[in-house]
Short mmCIF file of C-alpha atoms in Angstrom, two decimals:
data_model
loop_
_atom_site.label_atom_id
_atom_site.label_comp_id
_atom_site.label_asym_id
_atom_site.label_seq_id
_atom_site.Cartn_x
_atom_site.Cartn_y
_atom_site.Cartn_z
CA MET E 1 0.00 0.00 0.00
CA ASN E 2 2.74 2.45 0.96
CA ALA E 3 4.66 1.52 -2.18
CA ALA E 4 1.57 2.16 -4.31
CA ILE E 5 1.06 5.56 -2.69
CA ALA E 6 4.71 6.45 -3.24
CA LEU E 7 4.48 5.38 -6.90
CA SER E 8 1.32 7.47 -7.41
CA ALA E 9 2.99 10.51 -5.82
CA SER E 10 6.03 10.03 -8.03
CA LEU E 11 3.93 9.81 -11.19
CA LEU E 12 1.97 12.92 -10.15
CA ALA E 13 5.18 14.87 -9.61
CA MET E 14 6.40 13.86 -13.06
CA ALA E 15 3.15 15.05 -14.61
CA LEU E 16 3.24 18.49 -12.98
CA PRO E 17 4.82 21.35 -14.98
CA ALA E 18 8.05 22.84 -13.69
CA VAL E 19 7.64 25.86 -11.42
CA SER E 20 7.81 29.12 -13.36
CA SER E 21 11.16 30.86 -12.95
CA ALA E 22 9.27 34.17 -12.89
CA ALA E 23 8.99 33.64 -9.15
CA THR E 24 12.39 35.25 -8.76
CA SER E 25 13.56 38.73 -9.69
CA VAL E 26 16.05 39.56 -12.43
CA ASP E 27 19.51 40.31 -11.07
CA LEU E 28 20.76 43.48 -12.76
CA GLY E 29 24.13 43.22 -11.04
CA SER E 30 26.23 46.34 -11.39
CA ALA E 31 24.04 47.54 -14.28
CA GLY E 32 21.55 48.50 -11.58
CA TYR E 33 23.87 51.40 -10.72
CA PHE E 34 22.46 53.23 -13.76
CA SER E 35 19.16 54.78 -14.69
CA ILE E 36 20.31 54.73 -18.33
CA LEU E 37 23.02 52.46 -19.70
CA ALA E 38 23.67 52.00 -23.42
CA LYS E 39 26.32 50.64 -25.76
CA SER E 40 26.10 53.03 -28.71
CA GLY E 41 24.85 56.34 -27.35
CA ILE E 42 22.40 58.45 -25.35
CA SER E 43 20.86 61.52 -26.95
CA THR E 44 18.26 64.08 -25.94
CA THR E 45 16.43 67.11 -27.20
CA GLY E 46 14.34 69.38 -25.01
CA THR E 47 14.46 69.55 -21.23
CA THR E 48 14.94 65.93 -20.27
CA HIS E 49 15.29 64.99 -16.60
CA ILE E 50 17.25 61.91 -15.52
CA VAL E 51 17.32 60.86 -11.87
CA GLY E 52 20.42 58.74 -11.25
CA ASN E 53 23.56 57.83 -13.22
CA MET E 54 24.07 57.39 -16.95
CA GLY E 55 26.74 55.47 -18.82
CA VAL E 56 27.88 54.47 -22.32
CA SER E 57 30.34 51.80 -23.44
CA PRO E 58 32.11 50.83 -25.65
CA ILE E 59 31.14 54.07 -27.41
CA THR E 60 32.83 57.22 -26.13
CA SER E 61 31.38 60.37 -24.57
CA THR E 62 30.99 61.92 -28.03
CA ALA E 63 27.89 59.72 -28.38
CA ILE E 64 26.21 61.45 -25.41
CA THR E 65 24.51 64.39 -27.08
CA GLY E 66 22.16 67.14 -25.96
CA PHE E 67 23.26 67.01 -22.32
CA ASN E 68 25.92 69.77 -22.44
CA LEU E 69 28.37 67.63 -20.48
CA VAL E 70 30.69 69.28 -17.98
CA ARG E 71 33.81 67.26 -17.20
CA THR E 72 33.86 67.71 -13.43
CA ALA E 73 36.30 64.88 -12.72
CA PRO E 74 38.68 62.66 -14.73
CA THR E 75 36.38 59.67 -14.30
CA TYR E 76 32.95 61.21 -14.94
CA SER E 77 31.05 64.26 -16.14
CA ASN E 78 27.85 66.02 -15.12
CA SER E 79 24.85 67.70 -16.71
CA ALA E 80 22.11 70.00 -15.51
CA LEU E 81 19.69 67.38 -16.87
CA VAL E 82 21.07 64.50 -14.77
CA THR E 83 20.94 64.38 -10.98
CA ARG E 84 24.04 62.21 -10.56
CA ASP E 85 27.06 61.32 -12.71
CA ILE E 86 27.70 60.38 -16.32
CA TYR E 87 30.32 57.81 -17.34
CA ALA E 88 31.84 56.96 -20.70
CA ALA E 89 34.42 54.51 -22.05
CA ASP E 90 36.94 57.27 -22.86
CA TYR E 91 37.08 58.65 -19.30
CA ALA E 92 39.97 57.98 -16.94
CA SER E 93 40.57 54.67 -15.17
CA PRO E 94 38.83 52.88 -13.51
CA THR E 95 35.77 54.00 -15.49
CA PRO E 96 36.44 52.02 -18.73
CA ALA E 97 36.96 48.70 -16.94
CA ALA E 98 33.98 49.32 -14.66
CA LEU E 99 31.74 50.10 -17.63
CA THR E 100 32.85 46.91 -19.39
CA ARG E 101 31.70 44.94 -16.34
CA GLU E 102 28.44 46.88 -16.15
CA ILE E 103 27.63 46.36 -19.83
CA HIS E 104 28.36 42.67 -19.33
CA ALA E 105 25.99 42.65 -16.34
CA MET E 106 23.29 44.30 -18.46
CA GLN E 107 23.67 41.67 -21.17
CA ASN E 108 23.63 38.86 -18.61
CA ALA E 109 20.43 40.27 -17.10
CA TYR E 110 18.81 40.33 -20.54
CA THR E 111 19.88 36.76 -21.26
CA SER E 112 18.66 35.55 -17.88
CA ALA E 113 15.29 37.27 -18.17
CA ALA E 114 14.75 36.27 -21.81
CA GLY E 115 15.59 32.67 -20.96
CA ARG E 116 12.98 32.22 -18.23
CA ILE E 117 10.80 29.19 -18.97
CA ASN E 118 7.26 28.00 -18.28
CA PRO E 119 5.38 31.27 -18.82
CA ASN E 120 2.14 31.84 -16.97
CA TYR E 121 0.72 33.63 -20.02
CA THR E 122 1.64 33.19 -23.69
CA ASN E 123 0.70 35.67 -26.45
CA LEU E 124 -1.86 37.38 -24.23
CA GLY E 125 -4.21 39.53 -26.29
CA ALA E 126 -2.31 38.49 -29.43
CA GLY E 127 0.14 41.23 -28.44
CA ASN E 128 -2.45 43.96 -27.82
CA ILE E 129 -2.69 44.35 -24.04
CA GLY E 130 -4.59 47.64 -23.94
CA GLY E 131 -7.13 47.83 -21.12
CA LEU E 132 -5.92 44.69 -19.34
CA THR E 133 -5.00 44.18 -15.70
CA LEU E 134 -1.81 42.15 -15.44
CA LYS E 135 -1.23 39.94 -12.42
CA ALA E 136 2.23 38.86 -11.31
CA GLY E 137 3.94 36.22 -13.41
CA LEU E 138 5.96 35.45 -16.50
CA TYR E 139 4.46 36.66 -19.78
CA ARG E 140 5.76 35.69 -23.22
CA TRP E 141 4.91 37.01 -26.66
CA THR E 142 6.31 35.59 -29.89
CA THR E 143 5.28 38.86 -31.55
CA GLY E 144 5.48 42.53 -30.67
CA VAL E 145 3.41 44.12 -27.91
CA THR E 146 1.30 47.27 -28.21
CA ILE E 147 -0.33 49.31 -25.44
CA PRO E 148 -2.96 51.44 -27.22
CA THR E 149 -4.94 52.16 -24.03
CA ASN E 150 -4.04 52.22 -20.34
CA VAL E 151 -2.83 48.98 -18.73
CA THR E 152 -2.78 48.17 -15.01
CA ILE E 153 -0.07 46.09 -13.33
CA SER E 154 -1.64 44.81 -10.12
CA GLY E 155 -0.03 42.91 -7.26
CA GLY E 156 1.67 43.21 -3.90
CA PRO E 157 5.00 44.89 -3.15
CA ASN E 158 6.92 41.61 -3.42
CA ALA E 159 5.29 40.38 -6.62
CA ILE E 160 7.39 39.98 -9.80
CA TRP E 161 6.45 40.62 -13.43
CA ILE E 162 8.62 39.59 -16.37
CA PHE E 163 7.41 40.45 -19.87
CA GLN E 164 9.30 38.65 -22.65
CA VAL E 165 8.66 40.36 -26.00
CA ALA E 166 10.11 38.79 -29.15
CA GLY E 167 9.26 41.82 -31.29
CA THR E 168 8.88 45.51 -30.50
CA LEU E 169 7.19 47.19 -27.52
CA ASN E 170 5.10 50.28 -28.26
CA VAL E 171 3.21 52.46 -25.79
CA ALA E 172 0.80 54.75 -27.64
CA SER E 173 0.93 58.49 -27.14
CA GLY E 174 -0.83 59.66 -23.99
CA GLN E 175 -1.32 56.13 -22.65
CA LYS E 176 -0.09 54.84 -19.30
CA VAL E 177 0.98 51.69 -17.56
CA LEU E 178 -0.51 52.09 -14.08
CA LEU E 179 0.39 50.35 -10.81
CA ALA E 180 -2.08 48.96 -8.27
CA GLY E 181 -1.99 46.95 -5.05
CA GLY E 182 1.48 48.07 -4.02
CA ALA E 183 3.29 46.87 -7.18
CA GLN E 184 6.87 48.18 -7.33
CA ASP E 185 8.77 49.55 -10.34
CA ALA E 186 11.84 47.57 -9.29
CA ASN E 187 9.92 44.29 -9.66
CA ILE E 188 8.78 44.85 -13.25
CA PHE E 189 10.97 43.81 -16.19
CA TRP E 190 10.29 44.41 -19.88
CA VAL E 191 12.63 42.14 -21.87
CA VAL E 192 12.40 43.29 -25.47
CA ALA E 193 14.22 41.92 -28.50
CA GLY E 194 13.09 44.71 -30.83
CA ALA E 195 12.94 48.44 -30.18
CA THR E 196 10.96 49.94 -27.31
CA THR E 197 9.07 53.16 -28.09
CA LEU E 198 7.21 55.31 -25.56
CA GLY E 199 4.87 57.65 -27.39
CA THR E 200 4.39 61.33 -26.60
CA THR E 201 3.50 61.89 -22.89
CA SER E 202 3.12 58.14 -22.31
CA VAL E 203 4.10 56.46 -19.03
CA LEU E 204 5.82 53.11 -18.45
CA HIS E 205 6.87 51.48 -15.17
CA GLY E 206 9.73 49.01 -14.76
CA THR E 207 13.18 48.19 -16.06
CA VAL E 208 13.44 47.97 -19.84
CA LEU E 209 16.11 45.46 -20.90
CA ASP E 210 16.24 46.00 -24.63
CA LYS E 211 18.40 44.14 -27.12
CA THR E 212 17.83 46.93 -29.62
CA GLY E 213 17.08 50.59 -28.84
CA ILE E 214 14.85 52.58 -26.50
CA VAL E 215 13.05 55.74 -27.63
CA LEU E 216 11.16 58.11 -25.34
CA LYS E 217 9.22 60.63 -27.38
CA THR E 218 8.28 64.15 -26.25
CA GLY E 219 7.21 64.21 -22.61
CA ALA E 220 7.31 60.42 -22.12
CA SER E 221 8.12 59.10 -18.63
CA LEU E 222 9.85 55.88 -17.57
CA TYR E 223 9.63 55.05 -13.88
CA GLY E 224 12.41 52.51 -13.90
CA ARG E 225 15.60 52.00 -15.91
CA ALA E 226 16.49 52.13 -19.60
CA LEU E 227 19.17 49.52 -20.32
CA ALA E 228 19.80 49.20 -24.05
CA GLN E 229 22.24 47.15 -26.07
CA THR E 230 22.28 49.94 -28.69
CA ALA E 231 21.11 53.51 -28.00
CA VAL E 232 18.63 55.46 -25.87
CA THR E 233 16.91 58.49 -27.41
CA LEU E 234 14.93 61.04 -25.39
CA ASP E 235 12.93 64.20 -25.99
CA ALA E 236 12.00 66.27 -22.94
CA SER E 237 11.58 62.93 -21.18
CA LEU E 238 11.75 61.70 -17.59
CA VAL E 239 13.65 58.60 -16.43
CA THR E 240 13.67 57.88 -12.71
CA PRO E 241 14.11 54.56 -10.86
#
């Protein structure tokens, strides 16, 4: 009898799906030191406001445009548009080596997040998630994702959301991703293979780990981090963790 029960339990365990790896957060490592980190440049027009640090590598500081950089130290510069410091691969040691590690950490975070298995939701809304309320979990789309109307991310302060997007991510102009139930920006991860575009005056919450580029159009706000494996482009935008 005991053997039969043990065999039944074993067979049941084999039949159950593996636990979703979305239950754990994405480790940004040293890339989490930055509000914006990019490999090929950061540019802005208009009165952008960045809360936190920015960095570029392996591109040099010449690819940081529109910020009117002031070289206040050998290892970093500053800007009236950025509350903290700005780092580039052509600044004095130890900045270049540190940036190499931080870019590597960003890429590792993308790979880790993109590789999470057993999604709770697959191709939700066929890529159109406008008007939906999104509970905690791992979401996967084999297409792009559009947000044409407001979306609500709802869950407690310890809940985790990971959104894997095989195509592009587009938030329509004037539309917002809203938080409810105590959901935290730091626990939301948009993992995007194509470009991410925030339309005029739109609002997005969470860390954007983008294999391509990130564009914030006029007046767009990102309450999180912009970590791009190419460039970040802003226009009178706000980025704050």
